[in-house]
JSON list of C-alpha atoms in Angstrom, two decimals:
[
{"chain": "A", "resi": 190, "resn": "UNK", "atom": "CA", "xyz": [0.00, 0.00, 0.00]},
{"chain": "A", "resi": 191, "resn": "UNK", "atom": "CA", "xyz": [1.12, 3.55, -1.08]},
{"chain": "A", "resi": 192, "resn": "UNK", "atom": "CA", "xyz": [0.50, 6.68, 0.92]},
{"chain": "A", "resi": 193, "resn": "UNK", "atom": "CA", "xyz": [0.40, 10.14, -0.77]},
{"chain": "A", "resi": 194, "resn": "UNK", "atom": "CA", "xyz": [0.94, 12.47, 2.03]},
{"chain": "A", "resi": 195, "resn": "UNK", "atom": "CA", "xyz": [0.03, 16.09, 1.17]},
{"chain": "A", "resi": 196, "resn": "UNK", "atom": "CA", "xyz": [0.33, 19.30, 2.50]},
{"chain": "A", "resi": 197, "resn": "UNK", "atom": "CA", "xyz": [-1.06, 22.87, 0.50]},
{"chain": "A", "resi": 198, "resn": "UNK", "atom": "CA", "xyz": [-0.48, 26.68, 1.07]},
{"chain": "A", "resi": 199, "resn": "UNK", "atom": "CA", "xyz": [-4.04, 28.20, -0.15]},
{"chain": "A", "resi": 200, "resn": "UNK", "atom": "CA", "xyz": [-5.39, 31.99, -0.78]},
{"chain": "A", "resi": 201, "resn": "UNK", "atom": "CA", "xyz": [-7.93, 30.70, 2.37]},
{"chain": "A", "resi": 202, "resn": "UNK", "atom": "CA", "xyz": [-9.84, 28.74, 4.67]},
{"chain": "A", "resi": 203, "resn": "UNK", "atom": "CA", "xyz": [-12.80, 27.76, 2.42]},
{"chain": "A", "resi": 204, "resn": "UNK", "atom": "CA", "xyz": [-12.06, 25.33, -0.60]},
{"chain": "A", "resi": 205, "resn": "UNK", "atom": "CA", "xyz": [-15.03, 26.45, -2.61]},
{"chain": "A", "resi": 206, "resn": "UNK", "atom": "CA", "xyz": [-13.90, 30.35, -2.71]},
{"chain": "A", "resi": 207, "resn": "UNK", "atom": "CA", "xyz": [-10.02, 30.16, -1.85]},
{"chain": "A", "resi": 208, "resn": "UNK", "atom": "CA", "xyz": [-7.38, 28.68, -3.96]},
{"chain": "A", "resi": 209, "resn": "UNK", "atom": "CA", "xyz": [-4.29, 26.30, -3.92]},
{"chain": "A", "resi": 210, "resn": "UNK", "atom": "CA", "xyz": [-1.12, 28.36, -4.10]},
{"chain": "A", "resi": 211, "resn": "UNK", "atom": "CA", "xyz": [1.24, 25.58, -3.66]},
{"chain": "A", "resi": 212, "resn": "UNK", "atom": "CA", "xyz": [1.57, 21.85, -3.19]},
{"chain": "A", "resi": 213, "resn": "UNK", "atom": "CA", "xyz": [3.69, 19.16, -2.01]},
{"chain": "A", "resi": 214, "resn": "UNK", "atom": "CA", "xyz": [2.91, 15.30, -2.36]},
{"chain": "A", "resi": 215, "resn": "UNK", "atom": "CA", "xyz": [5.29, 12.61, -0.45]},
{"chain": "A", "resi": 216, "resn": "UNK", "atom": "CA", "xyz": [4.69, 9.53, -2.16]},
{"chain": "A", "resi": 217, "resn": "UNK", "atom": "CA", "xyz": [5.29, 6.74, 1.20]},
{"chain": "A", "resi": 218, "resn": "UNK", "atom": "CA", "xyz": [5.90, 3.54, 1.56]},
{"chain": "A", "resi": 219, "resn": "UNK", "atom": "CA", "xyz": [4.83, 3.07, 5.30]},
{"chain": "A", "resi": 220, "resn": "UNK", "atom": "CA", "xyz": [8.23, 3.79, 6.42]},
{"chain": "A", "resi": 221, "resn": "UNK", "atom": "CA", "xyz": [10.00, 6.22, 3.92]},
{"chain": "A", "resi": 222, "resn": "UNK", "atom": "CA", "xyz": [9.61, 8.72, 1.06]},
{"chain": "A", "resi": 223, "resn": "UNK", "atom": "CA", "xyz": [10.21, 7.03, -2.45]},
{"chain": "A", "resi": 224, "resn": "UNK", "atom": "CA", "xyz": [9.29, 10.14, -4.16]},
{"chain": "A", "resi": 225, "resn": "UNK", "atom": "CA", "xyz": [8.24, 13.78, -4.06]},
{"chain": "A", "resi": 226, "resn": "UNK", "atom": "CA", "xyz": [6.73, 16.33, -5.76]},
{"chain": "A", "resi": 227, "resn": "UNK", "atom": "CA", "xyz": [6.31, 20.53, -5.06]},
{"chain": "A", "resi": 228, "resn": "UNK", "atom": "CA", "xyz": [5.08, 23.12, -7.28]},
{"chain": "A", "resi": 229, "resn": "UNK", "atom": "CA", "xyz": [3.95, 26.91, -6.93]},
{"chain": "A", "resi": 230, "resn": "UNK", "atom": "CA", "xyz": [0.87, 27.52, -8.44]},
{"chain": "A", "resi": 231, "resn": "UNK", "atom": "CA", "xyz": [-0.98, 30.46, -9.73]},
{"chain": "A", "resi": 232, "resn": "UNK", "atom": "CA", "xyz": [-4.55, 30.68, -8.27]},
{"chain": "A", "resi": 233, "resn": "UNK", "atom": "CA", "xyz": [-5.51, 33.18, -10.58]},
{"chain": "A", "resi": 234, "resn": "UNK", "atom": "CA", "xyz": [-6.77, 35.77, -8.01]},
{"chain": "A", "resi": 235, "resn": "UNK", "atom": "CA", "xyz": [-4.86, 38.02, -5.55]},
{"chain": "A", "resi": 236, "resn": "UNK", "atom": "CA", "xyz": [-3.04, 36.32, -2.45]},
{"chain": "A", "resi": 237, "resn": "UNK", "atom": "CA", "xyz": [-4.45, 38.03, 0.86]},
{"chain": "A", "resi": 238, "resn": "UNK", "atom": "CA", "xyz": [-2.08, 40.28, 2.49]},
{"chain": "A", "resi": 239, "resn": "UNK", "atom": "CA", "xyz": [-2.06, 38.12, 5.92]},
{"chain": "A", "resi": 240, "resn": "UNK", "atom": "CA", "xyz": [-1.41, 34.75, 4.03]},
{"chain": "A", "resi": 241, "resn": "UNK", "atom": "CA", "xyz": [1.51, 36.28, 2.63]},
{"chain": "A", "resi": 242, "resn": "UNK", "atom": "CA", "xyz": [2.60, 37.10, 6.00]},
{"chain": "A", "resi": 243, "resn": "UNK", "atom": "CA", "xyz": [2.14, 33.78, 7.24]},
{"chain": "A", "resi": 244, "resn": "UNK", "atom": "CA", "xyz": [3.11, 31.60, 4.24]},
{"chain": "A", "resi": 245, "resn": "UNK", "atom": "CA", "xyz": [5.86, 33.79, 2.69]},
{"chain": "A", "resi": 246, "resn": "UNK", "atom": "CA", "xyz": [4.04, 33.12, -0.59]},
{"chain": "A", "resi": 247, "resn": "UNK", "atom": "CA", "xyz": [3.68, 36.50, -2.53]},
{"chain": "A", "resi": 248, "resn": "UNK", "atom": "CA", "xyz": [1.84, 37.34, -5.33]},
{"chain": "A", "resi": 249, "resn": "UNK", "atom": "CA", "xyz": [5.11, 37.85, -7.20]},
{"chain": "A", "resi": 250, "resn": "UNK", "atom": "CA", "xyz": [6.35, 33.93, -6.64]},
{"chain": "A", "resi": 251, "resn": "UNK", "atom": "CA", "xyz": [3.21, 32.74, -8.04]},
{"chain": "A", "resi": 252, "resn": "UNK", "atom": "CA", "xyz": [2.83, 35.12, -11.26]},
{"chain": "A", "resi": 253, "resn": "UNK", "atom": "CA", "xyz": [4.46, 32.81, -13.63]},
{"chain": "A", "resi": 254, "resn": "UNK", "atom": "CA", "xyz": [3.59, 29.43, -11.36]},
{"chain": "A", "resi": 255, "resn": "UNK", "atom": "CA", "xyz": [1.58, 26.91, -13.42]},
{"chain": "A", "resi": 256, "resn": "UNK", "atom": "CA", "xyz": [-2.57, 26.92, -13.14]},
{"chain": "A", "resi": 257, "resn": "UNK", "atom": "CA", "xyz": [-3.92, 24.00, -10.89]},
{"chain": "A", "resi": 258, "resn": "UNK", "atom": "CA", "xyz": [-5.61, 22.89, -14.22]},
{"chain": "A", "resi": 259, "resn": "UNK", "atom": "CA", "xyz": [-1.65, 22.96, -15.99]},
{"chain": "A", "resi": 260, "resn": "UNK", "atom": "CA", "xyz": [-0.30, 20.53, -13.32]},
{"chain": "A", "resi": 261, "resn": "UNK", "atom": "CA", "xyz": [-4.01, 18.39, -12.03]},
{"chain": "A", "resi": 262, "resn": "UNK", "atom": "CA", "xyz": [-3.13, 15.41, -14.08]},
{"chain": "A", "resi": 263, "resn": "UNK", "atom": "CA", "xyz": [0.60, 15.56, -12.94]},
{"chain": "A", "resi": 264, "resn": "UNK", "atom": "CA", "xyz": [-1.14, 15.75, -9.15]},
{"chain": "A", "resi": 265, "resn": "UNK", "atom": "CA", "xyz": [-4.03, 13.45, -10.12]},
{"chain": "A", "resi": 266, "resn": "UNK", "atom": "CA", "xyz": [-1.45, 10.66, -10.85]},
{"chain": "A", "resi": 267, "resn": "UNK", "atom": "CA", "xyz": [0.70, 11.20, -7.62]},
{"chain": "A", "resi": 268, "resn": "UNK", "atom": "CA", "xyz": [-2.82, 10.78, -5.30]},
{"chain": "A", "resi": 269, "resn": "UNK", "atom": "CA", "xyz": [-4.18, 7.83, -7.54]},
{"chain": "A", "resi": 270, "resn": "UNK", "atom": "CA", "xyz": [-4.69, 4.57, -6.11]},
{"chain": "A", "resi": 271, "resn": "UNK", "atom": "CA", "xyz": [-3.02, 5.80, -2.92]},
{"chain": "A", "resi": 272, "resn": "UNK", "atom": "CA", "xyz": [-4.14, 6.58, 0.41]},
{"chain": "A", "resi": 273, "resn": "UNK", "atom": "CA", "xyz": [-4.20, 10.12, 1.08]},
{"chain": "A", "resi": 274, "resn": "UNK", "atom": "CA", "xyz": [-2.41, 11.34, 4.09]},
{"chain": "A", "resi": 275, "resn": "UNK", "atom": "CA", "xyz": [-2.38, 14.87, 5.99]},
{"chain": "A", "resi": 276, "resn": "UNK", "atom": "CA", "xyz": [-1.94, 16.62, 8.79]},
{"chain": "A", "resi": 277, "resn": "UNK", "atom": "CA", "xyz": [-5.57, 17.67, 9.46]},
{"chain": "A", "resi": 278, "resn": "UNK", "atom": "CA", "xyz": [-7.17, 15.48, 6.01]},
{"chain": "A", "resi": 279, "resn": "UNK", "atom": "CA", "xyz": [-10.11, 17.42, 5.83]},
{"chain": "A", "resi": 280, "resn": "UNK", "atom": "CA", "xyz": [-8.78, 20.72, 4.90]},
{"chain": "A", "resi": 281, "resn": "UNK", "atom": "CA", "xyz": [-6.45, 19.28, 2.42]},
{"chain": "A", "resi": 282, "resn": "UNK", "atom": "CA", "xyz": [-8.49, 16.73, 0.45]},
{"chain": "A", "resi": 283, "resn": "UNK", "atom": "CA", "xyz": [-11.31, 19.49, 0.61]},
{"chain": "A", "resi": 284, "resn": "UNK", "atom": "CA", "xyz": [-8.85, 21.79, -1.41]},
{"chain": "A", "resi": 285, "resn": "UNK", "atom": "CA", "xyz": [-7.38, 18.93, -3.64]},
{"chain": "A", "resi": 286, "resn": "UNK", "atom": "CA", "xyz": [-10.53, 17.22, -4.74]},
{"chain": "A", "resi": 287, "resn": "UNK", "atom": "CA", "xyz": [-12.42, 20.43, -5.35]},
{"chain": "A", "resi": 288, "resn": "UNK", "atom": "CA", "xyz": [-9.91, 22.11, -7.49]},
{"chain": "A", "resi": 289, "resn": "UNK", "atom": "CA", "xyz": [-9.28, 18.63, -9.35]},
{"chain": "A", "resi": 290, "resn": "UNK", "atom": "CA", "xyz": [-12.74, 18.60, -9.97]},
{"chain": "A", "resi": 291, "resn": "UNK", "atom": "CA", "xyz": [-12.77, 21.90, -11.55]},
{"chain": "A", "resi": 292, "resn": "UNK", "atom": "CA", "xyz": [-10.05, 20.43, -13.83]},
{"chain": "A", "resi": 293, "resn": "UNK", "atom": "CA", "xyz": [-12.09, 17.29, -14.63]},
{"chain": "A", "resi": 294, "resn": "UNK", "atom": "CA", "xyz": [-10.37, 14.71, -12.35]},
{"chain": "A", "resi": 295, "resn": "UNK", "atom": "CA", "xyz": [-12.40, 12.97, -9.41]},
{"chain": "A", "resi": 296, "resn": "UNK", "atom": "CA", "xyz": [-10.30, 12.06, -6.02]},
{"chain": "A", "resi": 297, "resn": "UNK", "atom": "CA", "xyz": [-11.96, 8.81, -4.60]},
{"chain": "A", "resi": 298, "resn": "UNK", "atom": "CA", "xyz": [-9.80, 7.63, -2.70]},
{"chain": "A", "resi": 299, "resn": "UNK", "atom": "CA", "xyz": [-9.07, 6.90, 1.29]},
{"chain": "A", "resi": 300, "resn": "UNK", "atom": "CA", "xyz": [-8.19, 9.03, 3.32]},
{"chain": "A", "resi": 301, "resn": "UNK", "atom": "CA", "xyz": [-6.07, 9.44, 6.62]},
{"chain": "A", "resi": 302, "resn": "UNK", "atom": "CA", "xyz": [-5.14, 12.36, 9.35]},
{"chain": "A", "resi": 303, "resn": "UNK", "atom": "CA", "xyz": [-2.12, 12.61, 11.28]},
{"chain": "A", "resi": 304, "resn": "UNK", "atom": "CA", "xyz": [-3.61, 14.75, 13.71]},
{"chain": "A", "resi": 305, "resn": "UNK", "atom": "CA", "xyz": [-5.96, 11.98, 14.53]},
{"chain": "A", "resi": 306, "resn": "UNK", "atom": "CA", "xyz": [-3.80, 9.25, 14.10]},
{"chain": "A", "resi": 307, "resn": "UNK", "atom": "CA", "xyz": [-1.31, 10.92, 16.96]},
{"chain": "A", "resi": 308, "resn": "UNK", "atom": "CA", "xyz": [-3.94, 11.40, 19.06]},
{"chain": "A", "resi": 309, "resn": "UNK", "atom": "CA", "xyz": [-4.60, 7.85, 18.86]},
{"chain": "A", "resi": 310, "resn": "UNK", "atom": "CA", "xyz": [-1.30, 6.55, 19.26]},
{"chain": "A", "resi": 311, "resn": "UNK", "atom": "CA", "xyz": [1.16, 9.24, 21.02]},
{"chain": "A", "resi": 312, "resn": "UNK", "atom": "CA", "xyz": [-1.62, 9.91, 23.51]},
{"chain": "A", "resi": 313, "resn": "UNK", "atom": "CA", "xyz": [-0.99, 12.57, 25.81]},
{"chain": "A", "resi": 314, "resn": "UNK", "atom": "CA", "xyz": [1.08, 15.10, 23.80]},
{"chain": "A", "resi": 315, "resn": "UNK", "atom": "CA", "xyz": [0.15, 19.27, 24.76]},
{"chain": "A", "resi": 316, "resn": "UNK", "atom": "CA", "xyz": [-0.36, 19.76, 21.60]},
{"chain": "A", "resi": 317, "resn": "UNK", "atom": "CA", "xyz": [-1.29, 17.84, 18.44]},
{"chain": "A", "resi": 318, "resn": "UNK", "atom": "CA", "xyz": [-0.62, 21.32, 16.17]},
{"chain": "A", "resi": 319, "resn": "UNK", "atom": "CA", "xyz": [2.39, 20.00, 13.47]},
{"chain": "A", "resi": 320, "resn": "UNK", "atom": "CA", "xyz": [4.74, 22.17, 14.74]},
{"chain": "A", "resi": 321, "resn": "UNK", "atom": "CA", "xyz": [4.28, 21.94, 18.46]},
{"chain": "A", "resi": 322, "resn": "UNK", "atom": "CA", "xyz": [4.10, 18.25, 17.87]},
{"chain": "A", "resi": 323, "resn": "UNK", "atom": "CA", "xyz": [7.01, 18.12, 15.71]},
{"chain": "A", "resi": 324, "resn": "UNK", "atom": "CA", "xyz": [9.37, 20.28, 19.03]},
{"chain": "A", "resi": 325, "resn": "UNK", "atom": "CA", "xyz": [7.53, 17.49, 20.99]},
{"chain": "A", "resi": 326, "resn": "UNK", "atom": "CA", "xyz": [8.66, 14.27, 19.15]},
{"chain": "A", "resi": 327, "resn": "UNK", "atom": "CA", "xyz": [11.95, 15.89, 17.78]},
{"chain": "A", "resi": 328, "resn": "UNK", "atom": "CA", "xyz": [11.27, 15.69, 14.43]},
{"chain": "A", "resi": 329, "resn": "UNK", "atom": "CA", "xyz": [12.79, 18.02, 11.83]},
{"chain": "A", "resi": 330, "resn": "UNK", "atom": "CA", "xyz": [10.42, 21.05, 10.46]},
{"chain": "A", "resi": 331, "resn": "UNK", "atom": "CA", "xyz": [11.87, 23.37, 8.02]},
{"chain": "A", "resi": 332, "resn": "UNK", "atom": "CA", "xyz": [10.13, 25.98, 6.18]},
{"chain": "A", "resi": 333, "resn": "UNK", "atom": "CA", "xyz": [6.95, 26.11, 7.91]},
{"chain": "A", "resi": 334, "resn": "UNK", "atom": "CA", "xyz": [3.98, 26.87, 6.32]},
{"chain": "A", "resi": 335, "resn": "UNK", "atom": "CA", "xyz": [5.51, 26.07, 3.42]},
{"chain": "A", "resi": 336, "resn": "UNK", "atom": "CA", "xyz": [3.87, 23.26, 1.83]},
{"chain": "A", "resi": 337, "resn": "UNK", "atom": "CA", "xyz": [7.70, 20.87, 1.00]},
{"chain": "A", "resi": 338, "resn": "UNK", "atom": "CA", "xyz": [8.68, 21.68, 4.54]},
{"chain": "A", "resi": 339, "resn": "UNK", "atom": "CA", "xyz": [5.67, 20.60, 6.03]},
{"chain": "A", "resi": 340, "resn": "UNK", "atom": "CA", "xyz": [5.29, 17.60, 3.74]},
{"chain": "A", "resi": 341, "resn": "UNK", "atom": "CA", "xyz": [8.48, 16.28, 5.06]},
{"chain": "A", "resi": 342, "resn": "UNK", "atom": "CA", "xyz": [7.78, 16.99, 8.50]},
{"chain": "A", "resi": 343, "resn": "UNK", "atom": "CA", "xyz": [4.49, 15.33, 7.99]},
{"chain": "A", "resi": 344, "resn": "UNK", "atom": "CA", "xyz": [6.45, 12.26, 6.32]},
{"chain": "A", "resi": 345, "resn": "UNK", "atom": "CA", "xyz": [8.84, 11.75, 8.94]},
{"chain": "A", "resi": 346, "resn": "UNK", "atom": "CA", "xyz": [5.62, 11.83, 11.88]},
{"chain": "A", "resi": 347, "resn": "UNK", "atom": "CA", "xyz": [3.93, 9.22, 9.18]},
{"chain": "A", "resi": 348, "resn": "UNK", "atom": "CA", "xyz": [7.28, 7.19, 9.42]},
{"chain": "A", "resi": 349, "resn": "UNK", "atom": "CA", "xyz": [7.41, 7.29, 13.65]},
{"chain": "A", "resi": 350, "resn": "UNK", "atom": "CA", "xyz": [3.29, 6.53, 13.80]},
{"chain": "A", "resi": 351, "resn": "UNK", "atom": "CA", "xyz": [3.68, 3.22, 11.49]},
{"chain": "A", "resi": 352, "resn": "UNK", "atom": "CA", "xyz": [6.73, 2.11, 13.52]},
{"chain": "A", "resi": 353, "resn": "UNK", "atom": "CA", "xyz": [4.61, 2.91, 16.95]},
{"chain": "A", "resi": 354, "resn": "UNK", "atom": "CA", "xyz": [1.19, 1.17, 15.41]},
{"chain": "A", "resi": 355, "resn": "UNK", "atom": "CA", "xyz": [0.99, -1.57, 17.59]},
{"chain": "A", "resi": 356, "resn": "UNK", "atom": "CA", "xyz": [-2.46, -1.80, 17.93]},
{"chain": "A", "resi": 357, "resn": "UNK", "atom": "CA", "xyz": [-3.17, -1.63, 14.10]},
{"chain": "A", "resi": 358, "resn": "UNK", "atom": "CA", "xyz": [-4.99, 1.71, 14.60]},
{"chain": "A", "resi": 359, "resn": "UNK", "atom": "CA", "xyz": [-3.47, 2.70, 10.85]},
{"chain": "A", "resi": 360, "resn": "UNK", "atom": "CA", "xyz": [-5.57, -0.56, 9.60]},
{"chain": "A", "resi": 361, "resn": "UNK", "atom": "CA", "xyz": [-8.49, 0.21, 11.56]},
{"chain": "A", "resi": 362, "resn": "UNK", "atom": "CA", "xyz": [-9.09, 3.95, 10.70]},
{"chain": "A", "resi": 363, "resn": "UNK", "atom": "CA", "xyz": [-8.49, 2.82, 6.84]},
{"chain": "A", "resi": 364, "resn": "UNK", "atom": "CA", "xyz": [-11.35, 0.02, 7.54]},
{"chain": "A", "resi": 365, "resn": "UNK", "atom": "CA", "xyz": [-13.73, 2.60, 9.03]},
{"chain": "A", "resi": 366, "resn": "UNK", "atom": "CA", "xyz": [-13.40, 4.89, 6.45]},
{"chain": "A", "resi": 367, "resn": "UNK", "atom": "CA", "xyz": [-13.93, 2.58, 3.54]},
{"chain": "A", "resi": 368, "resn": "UNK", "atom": "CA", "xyz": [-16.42, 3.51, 1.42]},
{"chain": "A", "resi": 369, "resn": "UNK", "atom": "CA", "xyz": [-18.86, 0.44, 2.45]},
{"chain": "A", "resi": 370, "resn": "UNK", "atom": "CA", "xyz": [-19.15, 2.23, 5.92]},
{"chain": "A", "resi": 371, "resn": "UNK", "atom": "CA", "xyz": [-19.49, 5.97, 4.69]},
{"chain": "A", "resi": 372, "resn": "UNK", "atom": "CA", "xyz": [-18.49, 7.77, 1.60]},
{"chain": "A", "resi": 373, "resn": "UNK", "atom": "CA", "xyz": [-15.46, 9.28, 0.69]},
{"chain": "A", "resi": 374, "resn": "UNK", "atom": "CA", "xyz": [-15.41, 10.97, -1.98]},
{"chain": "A", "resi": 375, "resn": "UNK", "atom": "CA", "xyz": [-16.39, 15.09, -0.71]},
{"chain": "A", "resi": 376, "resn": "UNK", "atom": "CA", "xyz": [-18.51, 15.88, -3.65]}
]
């Protein structure tokens, strides 16, 4: 089984009126990166002033980045047949799947969330936020909210949560999820 772990940089909080402004994709194995993929892209619209300040991502970066419709079939390919993996899914897939959508692709596949799958096995942590965990469990984060820093910092927490899955939780949250229980496709 292949994990696609993801992490974006958008224009905003809301995947229906906000926009991808850059990407990363891991492509795991369950215990390391085999490959990995990061892009800039142009979401066609003007990047709010305070998610420049947080991201670093200007206006200027993205001018001549591809469209998400010039690289969806390039991302389409890196998330097919895999499960997808994030820290906090549901923002990310919500993002992904909507604006591959808009280019004609449809995500269907499973779907799983570091935050919750920490929760369930590093119980007892302050914090479950990637960069407060990361201090917590040592791990490595450069270039924060930046979506190949967090990727890899995402990737490495993947890597320590498979090795500390005793219990099979990683199994058991893929089971639930399937789409005989509930559906996952967003749309």
């Amino acid at each position: 089984m292949l994990f696609a772990i993801v992490d974006i940089e958008t224009t905003g909080g809301n995947a229906h009126s906000g926009a991808i402004t850059e990407i990363a994709i891991a492509i795991h194995d369950g215990q390391q990166v085999l490959d990995f993929y990061e892009t800039l892209i142009n979401p066609c619209c003007p990047i709010p002033y305070f998610i420049q300040q947080f991201t670093g991502i200007t206006n200027e970066m993205v001018a001549h980045a591809p469209t998400f419709d010039a690289v969806a079939e390039t991302i389409f390919g890196y998330l097919s047949e895999k499960v997808f993996v994030a820290h906090n899914v549901s923002f990310d897939y919500s993002f992904v799947s909507n604006q591959l959508l808009q280019s004609g692709y449809q995500l269907q596949v499973p779907k799983l969330c570091t935050v919750r799958l920490s929760r369930k096995i590093i119980p007892g942590m302050s914090s479950y936020s990637l960069g407060k965990l990361c201090r917590q469990l040592q791990i490595g984060l450069e270039n924060r909210h930046r979506a190949g820093g967090d990727v890899m910092a995402t990737a490495e927490l993947f890597s320590m949560l498979t090795q500390k899955d005793t219990h099979g939780d990683i199994a058991k949250m893929l089971k639930a999820g399937s789409p005989k229980k509930r559906n996952i496709f967003t749309k």
